PDB file of C-alpha atoms in Angstrom:
ATOM      1  CA  GLY A  15      -6.139   9.727  12.596  1.00 78.00           C
ATOM      2  CA  GLU A  16      -7.625   8.097   9.535  1.00 84.00           C
ATOM      3  CA  ASN A  17      -9.121   4.615   9.751  1.00 91.00           C
ATOM      4  CA  VAL A  18     -10.187   2.582   6.714  1.00 95.00           C
ATOM      5  CA  GLU A  19     -12.455  -0.448   6.904  1.00 96.00           C
ATOM      6  CA  GLN A  20     -12.826  -2.826   3.965  1.00 97.00           C
ATOM      7  CA  HIS A  21     -15.447  -5.481   3.216  1.00 97.00           C
ATOM      8  CA  PRO A  22     -15.711  -8.300   2.428  1.00 97.00           C
ATOM      9  CA  SER A  23     -12.459  -9.976   3.432  1.00 96.00           C
ATOM     10  CA  THR A  24     -12.997 -12.699   0.821  1.00 97.00           C
ATOM     11  CA  LEU A  25     -15.137 -12.751  -2.303  1.00 98.00           C
ATOM     12  CA  SER A  26     -15.715 -15.600  -4.715  1.00 98.00           C
ATOM     13  CA  VAL A  27     -17.466 -14.992  -8.043  1.00 98.00           C
ATOM     14  CA  GLN A  28     -18.084 -16.901 -11.236  1.00 98.00           C
ATOM     15  CA  GLU A  29     -16.138 -15.799 -14.278  1.00 98.00           C
ATOM     16  CA  GLY A  30     -18.125 -13.141 -16.116  1.00 98.00           C
ATOM     17  CA  ASP A  31     -19.978 -11.937 -13.019  1.00 98.00           C
ATOM     18  CA  SER A  32     -19.376  -8.605 -11.331  1.00 98.00           C
ATOM     19  CA  ALA A  33     -17.488  -8.047  -8.076  1.00 98.00           C
ATOM     20  CA  VAL A  34     -17.938  -5.168  -5.646  1.00 98.00           C
ATOM     21  CA  ILE A  35     -15.635  -4.284  -2.775  1.00 98.00           C
ATOM     22  CA  LYS A  36     -16.551  -1.575  -0.284  1.00 98.00           C
ATOM     23  CA  CYS A  37     -14.515   0.686   1.983  1.00 98.00           C
ATOM     24  CA  THR A  38     -15.407   3.278   4.578  1.00 97.00           C
ATOM     25  CA  TYR A  39     -13.119   5.955   5.966  1.00 96.00           C
ATOM     26  CA  SER A  40     -13.250   8.070   9.081  1.00 94.00           C
ATOM     27  CA  ASP A  41     -11.434  11.336   8.267  1.00 91.00           C
ATOM     28  CA  SER A  42     -13.775  13.683   6.434  1.00 90.00           C
ATOM     29  CA  ALA A  43     -10.732  15.636   5.216  1.00 89.00           C
ATOM     30  CA  SER A  44      -9.435  12.666   3.190  1.00 91.00           C
ATOM     31  CA  ASN A  45      -9.533  13.529  -0.501  1.00 90.00           C
ATOM     32  CA  TYR A  46      -7.647  10.845  -2.396  1.00 92.00           C
ATOM     33  CA  PHE A  47      -8.721   7.195  -2.618  1.00 95.00           C
ATOM     34  CA  PRO A  48      -6.602   4.669  -4.553  1.00 95.00           C
ATOM     35  CA  TRP A  49      -7.137   0.963  -5.108  1.00 97.00           C
ATOM     36  CA  TYR A  50      -4.210  -1.449  -5.298  1.00 97.00           C
ATOM     37  CA  LYS A  51      -4.111  -4.998  -6.625  1.00 98.00           C
ATOM     38  CA  GLN A  52      -1.650  -7.505  -5.222  1.00 97.00           C
ATOM     39  CA  GLU A  53      -1.127 -10.855  -6.896  1.00 96.00           C
ATOM     40  CA  LEU A  54       0.284 -13.714  -4.870  1.00 92.00           C
ATOM     41  CA  GLY A  55       3.914 -13.084  -3.961  1.00 91.00           C
ATOM     42  CA  LYS A  56       4.010  -9.786  -5.842  1.00 94.00           C
ATOM     43  CA  ARG A  57       4.068  -6.126  -4.923  1.00 96.00           C
ATOM     44  CA  PRO A  58       0.894  -3.985  -4.723  1.00 96.00           C
ATOM     45  CA  GLN A  59       0.135  -2.046  -7.900  1.00 95.00           C
ATOM     46  CA  LEU A  60      -2.239   0.851  -8.426  1.00 95.00           C
ATOM     47  CA  ILE A  61      -5.238  -0.045 -10.604  1.00 97.00           C
ATOM     48  CA  ILE A  62      -7.474   2.999 -10.220  1.00 96.00           C
ATOM     49  CA  ASP A  63      -7.869   6.033  -8.009  1.00 94.00           C
ATOM     50  CA  ILE A  64     -10.372   8.793  -7.379  1.00 94.00           C
ATOM     51  CA  ARG A  65     -10.170  12.251  -5.919  1.00 90.00           C
ATOM     52  CA  SER A  66     -12.862  13.847  -3.827  1.00 84.00           C
ATOM     53  CA  ASN A  67     -13.957  16.288  -6.508  1.00 84.00           C
ATOM     54  CA  VAL A  68     -15.561  13.500  -8.593  1.00 84.00           C
ATOM     55  CA  GLY A  69     -18.119  10.844  -7.752  1.00 90.00           C
ATOM     56  CA  GLU A  70     -17.166   8.103 -10.209  1.00 94.00           C
ATOM     57  CA  LYS A  71     -14.277   7.060 -12.405  1.00 94.00           C
ATOM     58  CA  LYS A  72     -14.094   4.223 -14.917  1.00 96.00           C
ATOM     59  CA  ASP A  73     -11.243   2.456 -16.675  1.00 95.00           C
ATOM     60  CA  GLN A  74     -12.430  -0.332 -18.949  1.00 96.00           C
ATOM     61  CA  ARG A  75     -13.820  -3.089 -16.691  1.00 97.00           C
ATOM     62  CA  ILE A  76     -13.083  -1.371 -13.388  1.00 98.00           C
ATOM     63  CA  ALA A  77     -14.789   1.589 -11.794  1.00 98.00           C
ATOM     64  CA  VAL A  78     -14.677   3.358  -8.476  1.00 98.00           C
ATOM     65  CA  THR A  79     -17.488   5.325  -6.861  1.00 97.00           C
ATOM     66  CA  LEU A  80     -17.196   7.779  -3.995  1.00 96.00           C
ATOM     67  CA  ASN A  81     -19.855   9.008  -1.579  1.00 95.00           C
ATOM     68  CA  LYS A  82     -18.292  11.804   0.469  1.00 93.00           C
ATOM     69  CA  THR A  83     -21.380  12.342   2.589  1.00 93.00           C
ATOM     70  CA  ALA A  84     -21.429   8.740   3.756  1.00 94.00           C
ATOM     71  CA  LYS A  85     -17.625   8.499   3.697  1.00 95.00           C
ATOM     72  CA  HIS A  86     -17.475   5.360   1.634  1.00 95.00           C
ATOM     73  CA  PHE A  87     -16.092   4.310  -1.719  1.00 97.00           C
ATOM     74  CA  SER A  88     -16.367   1.130  -3.744  1.00 98.00           C
ATOM     75  CA  LEU A  89     -14.506  -0.808  -6.426  1.00 98.00           C
ATOM     76  CA  HIS A  90     -16.566  -2.413  -9.167  1.00 98.00           C
ATOM     77  CA  ILE A  91     -15.131  -5.035 -11.508  1.00 98.00           C
ATOM     78  CA  THR A  92     -17.371  -6.156 -14.361  1.00 98.00           C
ATOM     79  CA  GLU A  93     -17.031  -9.236 -16.569  1.00 98.00           C
ATOM     80  CA  THR A  94     -14.547 -10.764 -14.158  1.00 98.00           C
ATOM     81  CA  GLN A  95     -11.774 -12.980 -15.507  1.00 97.00           C
ATOM     82  CA  PRO A  96      -9.540 -15.524 -13.738  1.00 96.00           C
ATOM     83  CA  GLU A  97      -6.626 -13.083 -13.950  1.00 96.00           C
ATOM     84  CA  ASP A  98      -8.595 -10.696 -11.729  1.00 98.00           C
ATOM     85  CA  SER A  99      -8.012 -13.136  -8.859  1.00 98.00           C
ATOM     86  CA  ALA A 100      -5.830 -11.285  -6.340  1.00 97.00           C
ATOM     87  CA  VAL A 101      -5.978  -9.309  -3.115  1.00 97.00           C
ATOM     88  CA  TYR A 102      -7.372  -5.803  -3.486  1.00 98.00           C
ATOM     89  CA  PHE A 103      -6.617  -2.985  -1.070  1.00 97.00           C
ATOM     90  CA  CYS A 104      -8.363   0.332  -0.736  1.00 97.00           C
ATOM     91  CA  ALA A 105      -6.629   3.316   0.833  1.00 95.00           C
ATOM     92  CA  ALA A 106      -7.341   6.892   1.812  1.00 93.00           C
ATOM     93  CA  THR A 107      -5.277   9.966   2.446  1.00 89.00           C
ATOM     94  CA  ARG A 108      -5.483  13.662   2.964  1.00 83.00           C
ATOM     95  CA  VAL A 109      -3.323  15.142   0.262  1.00 74.00           C
ATOM     96  CA  ASP A 110      -1.081  17.461   2.193  1.00 72.00           C
ATOM     97  CA  SER A 111       2.670  17.416   2.415  1.00 60.00           C
ATOM     98  CA  SER A 112       3.189  13.693   2.898  1.00 72.00           C
ATOM     99  CA  TYR A 113       0.727  11.728   0.716  1.00 75.00           C
ATOM    100  CA  LYS A 114       0.837   8.943   3.287  1.00 85.00           C
ATOM    101  CA  LEU A 115      -1.794   6.275   2.698  1.00 90.00           C
ATOM    102  CA  ILE A 116      -3.887   4.401   5.250  1.00 91.00           C
ATOM    103  CA  PHE A 117      -4.877   1.022   3.840  1.00 93.00           C
ATOM    104  CA  GLY A 118      -7.864  -1.208   4.384  1.00 95.00           C
ATOM    105  CA  SER A 119      -7.250  -4.802   5.435  1.00 94.00           C
ATOM    106  CA  GLY A 120      -7.723  -6.216   1.934  1.00 95.00           C
ATOM    107  CA  THR A 121     -10.185  -8.379  -0.002  1.00 97.00           C
ATOM    108  CA  ARG A 122      -9.149 -11.690  -1.481  1.00 97.00           C
ATOM    109  CA  LEU A 123     -11.036 -12.061  -4.766  1.00 98.00           C
ATOM    110  CA  LEU A 124     -11.327 -15.474  -6.375  1.00 98.00           C
ATOM    111  CA  VAL A 125     -12.769 -15.715  -9.879  1.00 98.00           C
ATOM    112  CA  ARG A 126     -13.915 -19.262 -10.614  1.00 96.00           C
ATOM    113  CA  PRO A 127     -13.545 -20.363 -14.259  1.00 93.00           C
TER     114      PRO A 127
ATOM    115  CA  ASN B  17      15.002   2.319 -14.969  1.00 73.00           C
ATOM    116  CA  ALA B  18      14.705  -0.167 -12.100  1.00 81.00           C
ATOM    117  CA  GLY B  19      11.947   1.690 -10.209  1.00 94.00           C
ATOM    118  CA  VAL B  20      11.986   0.737  -6.523  1.00 97.00           C
ATOM    119  CA  THR B  21      14.371  -1.972  -5.340  1.00 97.00           C
ATOM    120  CA  GLN B  22      14.795  -3.558  -1.921  1.00 98.00           C
ATOM    121  CA  THR B  23      17.698  -5.412  -0.334  1.00 97.00           C
ATOM    122  CA  PRO B  24      17.657  -8.159   0.885  1.00 97.00           C
ATOM    123  CA  LYS B  25      14.750 -10.223  -0.462  1.00 96.00           C
ATOM    124  CA  PHE B  26      14.755 -12.670   2.454  1.00 97.00           C
ATOM    125  CA  ARG B  27      16.304 -12.683   5.901  1.00 96.00           C
ATOM    126  CA  VAL B  28      16.132 -14.823   9.018  1.00 97.00           C
ATOM    127  CA  LEU B  29      17.162 -13.219  12.305  1.00 97.00           C
ATOM    128  CA  LYS B  30      17.429 -14.458  15.840  1.00 97.00           C
ATOM    129  CA  THR B  31      15.673 -12.505  18.587  1.00 98.00           C
ATOM    130  CA  GLY B  32      17.818  -9.567  19.653  1.00 97.00           C
ATOM    131  CA  GLN B  33      19.823  -9.301  16.435  1.00 97.00           C
ATOM    132  CA  SER B  34      19.847  -6.121  14.399  1.00 96.00           C
ATOM    133  CA  MET B  35      19.621  -5.476  10.694  1.00 96.00           C
ATOM    134  CA  THR B  36      19.042  -2.782   8.096  1.00 97.00           C
ATOM    135  CA  LEU B  37      16.763  -2.994   5.096  1.00 98.00           C
ATOM    136  CA  LEU B  38      17.702  -0.853   2.121  1.00 97.00           C
ATOM    137  CA  CYS B  39      15.254   0.755  -0.287  1.00 98.00           C
ATOM    138  CA  ALA B  40      16.428   2.537  -3.415  1.00 98.00           C
ATOM    139  CA  GLN B  41      14.476   4.399  -6.100  1.00 97.00           C
ATOM    140  CA  ASP B  42      15.651   5.894  -9.365  1.00 96.00           C
ATOM    141  CA  MET B  43      12.580   7.999 -10.181  1.00 94.00           C
ATOM    142  CA  ASN B  44      13.749  11.129  -8.344  1.00 94.00           C
ATOM    143  CA  HIS B  45      10.759  10.860  -6.000  1.00 94.00           C
ATOM    144  CA  GLU B  46      10.532  13.138  -2.978  1.00 92.00           C
ATOM    145  CA  TYR B  47       8.412  10.832  -0.813  1.00 93.00           C
ATOM    146  CA  MET B  48       9.360   7.411   0.483  1.00 96.00           C
ATOM    147  CA  TYR B  49       7.557   5.007   2.814  1.00 96.00           C
ATOM    148  CA  TRP B  50       8.085   1.787   4.725  1.00 98.00           C
ATOM    149  CA  TYR B  51       5.158  -0.583   5.296  1.00 97.00           C
ATOM    150  CA  ARG B  52       4.779  -3.950   6.901  1.00 97.00           C
ATOM    151  CA  GLN B  53       2.259  -6.487   5.654  1.00 96.00           C
ATOM    152  CA  ASP B  54       0.814  -9.140   7.928  1.00 93.00           C
ATOM    153  CA  PRO B  55      -1.946 -11.626   7.046  1.00 83.00           C
ATOM    154  CA  GLY B  56      -5.398 -10.098   7.407  1.00 76.00           C
ATOM    155  CA  MET B  57      -4.044  -6.678   8.372  1.00 78.00           C
ATOM    156  CA  GLY B  58      -3.242  -5.050   5.095  1.00 87.00           C
ATOM    157  CA  LEU B  59      -0.343  -2.655   4.771  1.00 94.00           C
ATOM    158  CA  ARG B  60       0.581  -0.617   7.807  1.00 94.00           C
ATOM    159  CA  LEU B  61       2.809   2.436   7.579  1.00 94.00           C
ATOM    160  CA  ILE B  62       5.919   2.254   9.757  1.00 96.00           C
ATOM    161  CA  HIS B  63       7.812   5.448   8.888  1.00 97.00           C
ATOM    162  CA  TYR B  64       7.918   7.815   5.971  1.00 95.00           C
ATOM    163  CA  SER B  65      10.010  10.645   4.534  1.00 95.00           C
ATOM    164  CA  VAL B  66       8.950  13.755   2.637  1.00 92.00           C
ATOM    165  CA  GLY B  67      12.439  14.558   1.412  1.00 92.00           C
ATOM    166  CA  GLU B  68      16.145  14.041   1.872  1.00 95.00           C
ATOM    167  CA  GLY B  69      17.110  14.388   5.529  1.00 95.00           C
ATOM    168  CA  THR B  70      13.528  14.112   6.837  1.00 94.00           C
ATOM    169  CA  THR B  71      11.688  11.255   8.529  1.00 96.00           C
ATOM    170  CA  ALA B  72       8.392  10.899  10.359  1.00 94.00           C
ATOM    171  CA  LYS B  73       6.480   8.226  12.267  1.00 94.00           C
ATOM    172  CA  GLY B  74       3.636   6.297  10.728  1.00 92.00           C
ATOM    173  CA  GLU B  75       1.041   4.005  12.317  1.00 90.00           C
ATOM    174  CA  VAL B  76       3.390   1.380  13.800  1.00 95.00           C
ATOM    175  CA  PRO B  77       6.848   2.937  14.373  1.00 97.00           C
ATOM    176  CA  ASP B  78       7.854   1.216  17.618  1.00 97.00           C
ATOM    177  CA  GLY B  79      10.948  -0.984  17.319  1.00 96.00           C
ATOM    178  CA  TYR B  80      12.067   0.584  14.026  1.00 98.00           C
ATOM    179  CA  ASN B  81      14.283   3.468  13.011  1.00 97.00           C
ATOM    180  CA  VAL B  82      14.818   5.045   9.607  1.00 98.00           C
ATOM    181  CA  SER B  83      17.220   7.343   7.824  1.00 98.00           C
ATOM    182  CA  ARG B  84      17.165   9.193   4.530  1.00 97.00           C
ATOM    183  CA  LEU B  85      20.628  10.596   3.999  1.00 96.00           C
ATOM    184  CA  LYS B  86      20.298  10.522   0.206  1.00 96.00           C
ATOM    185  CA  LYS B  87      17.171  11.297  -1.788  1.00 96.00           C
ATOM    186  CA  GLN B  88      17.214   7.961  -3.564  1.00 97.00           C
ATOM    187  CA  ASN B  89      17.666   5.762  -0.475  1.00 98.00           C
ATOM    188  CA  PHE B  90      15.493   5.043   2.552  1.00 98.00           C
ATOM    189  CA  LEU B  91      16.850   2.697   5.228  1.00 98.00           C
ATOM    190  CA  LEU B  92      14.798   0.804   7.794  1.00 98.00           C
ATOM    191  CA  GLY B  93      16.601  -0.452  10.881  1.00 98.00           C
ATOM    192  CA  LEU B  94      15.656  -2.989  13.506  1.00 96.00           C
ATOM    193  CA  GLU B  95      17.906  -2.515  16.528  1.00 92.00           C
ATOM    194  CA  SER B  96      16.779  -5.573  18.509  1.00 96.00           C
ATOM    195  CA  ALA B  97      14.555  -7.867  16.473  1.00 96.00           C
ATOM    196  CA  ALA B  98      11.526  -9.517  18.081  1.00 97.00           C
ATOM    197  CA  PRO B  99       9.325 -12.376  16.779  1.00 97.00           C
ATOM    198  CA  SER B 100       6.476  -9.835  16.441  1.00 96.00           C
ATOM    199  CA  GLN B 101       8.503  -8.178  13.687  1.00 97.00           C
ATOM    200  CA  THR B 102       8.222 -11.243  11.470  1.00 97.00           C
ATOM    201  CA  SER B 103       6.513  -9.809   8.408  1.00 97.00           C
ATOM    202  CA  VAL B 104       6.858  -8.797   4.783  1.00 97.00           C
ATOM    203  CA  TYR B 105       8.274  -5.295   4.467  1.00 98.00           C
ATOM    204  CA  PHE B 106       7.494  -3.107   1.493  1.00 98.00           C
ATOM    205  CA  CYS B 107       9.107   0.149   0.560  1.00 98.00           C
ATOM    206  CA  ALA B 108       7.319   2.637  -1.691  1.00 97.00           C
ATOM    207  CA  SER B 109       8.012   5.994  -3.255  1.00 96.00           C
ATOM    208  CA  SER B 110       5.916   8.718  -4.840  1.00 92.00           C
ATOM    209  CA  GLY B 111       6.304  12.013  -6.599  1.00 86.00           C
ATOM    210  CA  HIS B 112       3.803  14.848  -6.567  1.00 73.00           C
ATOM    211  CA  TYR B 113       1.098  12.907  -8.405  1.00 69.00           C
ATOM    212  CA  TYR B 114      -0.066  10.619  -5.607  1.00 78.00           C
ATOM    213  CA  GLU B 115       0.663   7.158  -7.029  1.00 87.00           C
ATOM    214  CA  GLN B 116       2.937   5.122  -4.796  1.00 92.00           C
ATOM    215  CA  TYR B 117       5.292   2.676  -6.478  1.00 94.00           C
ATOM    216  CA  PHE B 118       6.181  -0.337  -4.405  1.00 96.00           C
ATOM    217  CA  GLY B 119       9.340  -2.373  -4.207  1.00 97.00           C
ATOM    218  CA  PRO B 120       9.297  -6.191  -4.427  1.00 97.00           C
ATOM    219  CA  GLY B 121       9.295  -6.673  -0.651  1.00 97.00           C
ATOM    220  CA  THR B 122      11.560  -8.242   1.964  1.00 97.00           C
ATOM    221  CA  ARG B 123      10.390 -11.328   3.829  1.00 97.00           C
ATOM    222  CA  LEU B 124      11.781 -11.227   7.366  1.00 97.00           C
ATOM    223  CA  THR B 125      11.512 -14.044   9.876  1.00 97.00           C
ATOM    224  CA  VAL B 126      12.577 -13.529  13.491  1.00 97.00           C
ATOM    225  CA  THR B 127      13.034 -16.727  15.485  1.00 97.00           C
TER     226      THR B 127
END
Protein backbone atom coordinates (compact mmCIF):
# COMPACT_ATOMS: atom_id res chain seq x y z
CA GLY A 1 0.00 0.00 0.00
CA GLU A 2 0.89 3.67 -0.08
CA ASN A 3 3.42 5.08 2.36
CA VAL A 4 4.07 8.81 2.81
CA GLU A 5 7.14 10.21 4.54
CA GLN A 6 7.31 13.85 5.60
CA HIS A 7 10.27 16.03 6.59
CA PRO A 8 11.18 17.88 8.69
CA SER A 9 9.14 17.03 11.78
CA THR A 10 9.68 20.54 13.16
CA LEU A 11 10.61 23.77 11.43
CA SER A 12 11.29 27.16 12.96
CA VAL A 13 11.61 30.25 10.76
CA GLN A 14 11.77 33.99 11.24
CA GLU A 15 8.72 35.96 10.23
CA GLY A 16 9.04 36.96 6.58
CA ASP A 17 11.28 34.03 5.65
CA SER A 18 10.20 31.10 3.51
CA ALA A 19 9.36 27.60 4.74
CA VAL A 20 9.59 24.38 2.76
CA ILE A 21 8.16 21.02 3.77
CA LYS A 22 8.89 17.89 1.76
CA CYS A 23 7.05 14.60 1.30
CA THR A 24 7.83 11.41 -0.57
CA TYR A 25 5.35 8.71 -1.53
CA SER A 26 5.77 5.10 -2.53
CA ASP A 27 2.83 4.25 -4.82
CA SER A 28 3.58 5.43 -8.35
CA ALA A 29 -0.15 5.23 -9.12
CA SER A 30 -0.98 7.97 -6.59
CA ASN A 31 -2.34 11.00 -8.43
CA TYR A 32 -3.75 13.41 -5.87
CA PHE A 33 -1.68 15.21 -3.23
CA PRO A 34 -3.36 17.55 -0.72
CA TRP A 35 -1.86 19.58 2.10
CA TYR A 36 -3.74 20.15 5.35
CA LYS A 37 -3.10 22.71 8.08
CA GLN A 38 -4.04 21.96 11.67
CA GLU A 39 -3.94 24.67 14.30
CA LEU A 40 -3.63 23.69 17.93
CA GLY A 41 -6.79 21.97 19.15
CA LYS A 42 -8.54 22.38 15.81
CA ARG A 43 -9.49 20.13 12.93
CA PRO A 44 -7.29 19.69 9.82
CA GLN A 45 -8.24 21.96 6.93
CA LEU A 46 -7.23 21.74 3.29
CA ILE A 47 -4.96 24.60 2.20
CA ILE A 48 -3.83 23.48 -1.25
CA ASP A 49 -3.76 20.38 -3.41
CA ILE A 50 -2.23 19.20 -6.65
CA ARG A 51 -3.07 16.51 -9.14
CA SER A 52 -0.53 14.48 -11.04
CA ASN A 53 -1.19 16.17 -14.37
CA VAL A 54 0.49 19.42 -13.22
CA GLY A 55 3.89 20.14 -11.75
CA GLU A 56 3.16 23.25 -9.68
CA LYS A 57 0.23 25.12 -8.21
CA LYS A 58 0.19 28.45 -6.40
CA ASP A 59 -2.33 30.21 -4.19
CA GLN A 60 -1.09 33.56 -2.93
CA ARG A 61 1.76 32.83 -0.48
CA ILE A 62 1.59 29.04 -0.71
CA ALA A 63 2.65 26.77 -3.52
CA VAL A 64 3.03 23.06 -4.06
CA THR A 65 5.40 21.35 -6.46
CA LEU A 66 5.25 17.76 -7.64
CA ASN A 67 7.99 15.58 -9.12
CA LYS A 68 6.33 12.36 -10.30
CA THR A 69 9.58 10.79 -11.45
CA ALA A 70 11.16 11.13 -8.02
CA LYS A 71 7.83 10.60 -6.25
CA HIS A 72 8.06 13.65 -4.06
CA PHE A 73 6.11 16.84 -3.54
CA SER A 74 6.75 19.94 -1.49
CA LEU A 75 4.87 22.78 0.20
CA HIS A 76 6.37 26.25 -0.06
CA ILE A 77 5.20 29.12 2.14
CA THR A 78 6.66 32.54 1.36
CA GLU A 79 6.66 35.67 3.53
CA THR A 80 5.70 33.63 6.57
CA GLN A 81 3.52 35.20 9.25
CA PRO A 82 2.91 34.18 12.88
CA GLU A 83 -0.54 32.90 11.93
CA ASP A 84 1.14 30.33 9.68
CA SER A 85 2.32 28.57 12.85
CA ALA A 86 0.57 25.18 12.87
CA VAL A 87 1.07 21.53 12.03
CA TYR A 88 1.06 20.76 8.31
CA PHE A 89 0.24 17.35 6.88
CA CYS A 90 0.82 16.09 3.39
CA ALA A 91 -1.20 13.21 1.98
CA ALA A 92 -1.41 11.07 -1.13
CA THR A 93 -4.05 8.94 -2.74
CA ARG A 94 -4.90 7.08 -5.87
CA VAL A 95 -8.16 8.57 -7.03
CA ASP A 96 -10.30 5.52 -7.55
CA SER A 97 -13.56 4.66 -5.89
CA SER A 98 -12.67 5.57 -2.32
CA TYR A 99 -10.52 8.74 -2.27
CA LYS A 100 -8.90 7.47 0.92
CA LEU A 101 -5.88 9.51 1.96
CA ILE A 102 -2.60 8.30 3.44
CA PHE A 103 -1.06 11.05 5.55
CA GLY A 104 2.49 11.96 6.39
CA SER A 105 3.45 12.28 10.04
CA GLY A 106 3.22 16.08 10.07
CA THR A 107 5.51 19.11 10.36
CA ARG A 108 5.19 21.54 13.23
CA LEU A 109 5.96 24.99 11.83
CA LEU A 110 6.81 27.82 14.20
CA VAL A 111 7.07 31.34 12.81
CA ARG A 112 9.01 33.58 15.19
CA PRO A 113 7.89 37.24 15.25
CA ASN B 1 -25.15 23.99 7.32
CA ALA B 2 -23.17 22.41 10.16
CA GLY B 3 -20.72 20.48 7.95
CA VAL B 4 -19.28 17.50 9.84
CA THR B 5 -20.15 17.05 13.51
CA GLN B 6 -18.94 14.49 16.03
CA THR B 7 -20.42 13.25 19.29
CA PRO B 8 -19.11 13.21 21.99
CA LYS B 9 -16.27 15.75 22.18
CA PHE B 10 -14.56 14.05 25.13
CA ARG B 11 -14.85 10.66 26.77
CA VAL B 12 -13.02 8.69 29.44
CA LEU B 13 -13.42 4.91 29.42
CA LYS B 14 -12.14 2.15 31.61
CA THR B 15 -10.34 -0.78 29.97
CA GLY B 16 -12.87 -3.26 28.63
CA GLN B 17 -15.76 -0.81 28.32
CA SER B 18 -17.46 -0.20 25.00
CA MET B 19 -18.63 2.94 23.29
CA THR B 20 -19.81 4.36 19.98
CA LEU B 21 -18.66 7.57 18.36
CA LEU B 22 -21.13 9.26 16.05
CA CYS B 23 -20.23 11.26 12.96
CA ALA B 24 -22.84 13.20 11.02
CA GLN B 25 -22.55 15.26 7.83
CA ASP B 26 -25.12 17.43 6.10
CA MET B 27 -23.32 17.91 2.77
CA ASN B 28 -24.80 14.83 1.08
CA HIS B 29 -21.31 13.35 0.74
CA GLU B 30 -20.89 9.78 -0.46
CA TYR B 31 -17.57 9.09 1.27
CA MET B 32 -16.89 9.06 4.98
CA TYR B 33 -13.77 8.21 6.98
CA TRP B 34 -12.59 7.62 10.52
CA TYR B 35 -9.03 8.55 11.52
CA ARG B 36 -7.09 8.46 14.72
CA GLN B 37 -4.42 11.02 15.51
CA ASP B 38 -1.55 10.25 17.85
CA PRO B 39 1.44 12.50 18.60
CA GLY B 40 4.14 12.21 15.95
CA MET B 41 2.12 9.77 13.83
CA GLY B 42 -0.16 11.96 11.83
CA LEU B 43 -3.62 10.81 10.87
CA ARG B 44 -4.15 7.11 10.36
CA LEU B 45 -7.20 5.74 8.58
CA ILE B 46 -9.22 3.28 10.65
CA HIS B 47 -12.22 2.49 8.43
CA TYR B 48 -14.00 4.20 5.60
CA SER B 49 -17.24 4.03 3.62
CA VAL B 50 -17.91 4.74 -0.05
CA GLY B 51 -21.66 4.91 0.36
CA GLU B 52 -24.65 4.03 2.47
CA GLY B 53 -24.47 0.41 3.62
CA THR B 54 -20.78 -0.02 2.74
CA THR B 55 -17.68 -0.12 4.93
CA ALA B 56 -14.04 -1.04 4.39
CA LYS B 57 -10.87 -1.40 6.45
CA GLY B 58 -8.19 1.25 6.49
CA GLU B 59 -4.63 1.17 7.85
CA VAL B 60 -5.41 0.41 11.51
CA PRO B 61 -8.81 -1.33 11.77
CA ASP B 62 -8.13 -3.78 14.60
CA GLY B 63 -10.27 -3.22 17.70
CA TYR B 64 -12.81 -1.05 15.87
CA ASN B 65 -16.05 -1.64 14.01
CA VAL B 66 -18.11 0.74 11.90
CA SER B 67 -21.56 1.03 10.40
CA ARG B 68 -23.15 3.31 7.84
CA LEU B 69 -26.86 2.62 7.92
CA LYS B 70 -27.74 6.14 6.76
CA LYS B 71 -25.83 8.21 4.22
CA GLN B 72 -25.35 11.10 6.62
CA ASN B 73 -24.06 9.07 9.59
CA PHE B 74 -20.94 7.00 10.17
CA LEU B 75 -20.54 5.24 13.52
CA LEU B 76 -17.29 4.02 15.04
CA GLY B 77 -17.51 1.38 17.75
CA LEU B 78 -15.02 0.15 20.30
CA GLU B 79 -16.22 -3.17 21.69
CA SER B 80 -13.60 -3.58 24.42
CA ALA B 81 -11.52 -0.45 24.90
CA ALA B 82 -7.77 -0.72 25.53
CA PRO B 83 -5.29 1.95 26.71
CA SER B 84 -3.68 1.79 23.23
CA GLN B 85 -6.90 3.28 21.86
CA THR B 86 -6.35 6.52 23.76
CA SER B 87 -6.26 9.04 20.94
CA VAL B 88 -8.04 11.87 19.17
CA TYR B 89 -10.54 10.55 16.64
CA PHE B 90 -11.50 12.54 13.58
CA CYS B 91 -14.28 11.84 11.17
CA ALA B 92 -14.21 13.24 7.64
CA SER B 93 -16.41 13.23 4.58
CA SER B 94 -15.93 14.00 0.91
CA GLY B 95 -17.90 14.25 -2.28
CA HIS B 96 -16.58 13.58 -5.76
CA TYR B 97 -14.12 16.47 -5.73
CA TYR B 98 -11.45 15.03 -3.44
CA GLU B 99 -11.43 17.53 -0.55
CA GLN B 100 -12.09 15.88 2.79
CA TYR B 101 -13.93 17.92 5.40
CA PHE B 102 -13.09 17.05 8.96
CA GLY B 103 -15.18 17.08 12.09
CA PRO B 104 -13.97 18.76 15.30
CA GLY B 105 -12.62 15.53 16.80
CA THR B 106 -13.30 13.36 19.84
CA ARG B 107 -10.67 13.07 22.55
CA LEU B 108 -10.83 9.58 24.05
CA THR B 109 -8.88 8.45 27.09
CA VAL B 110 -8.86 4.79 28.12
CA THR B 111 -7.60 4.13 31.64
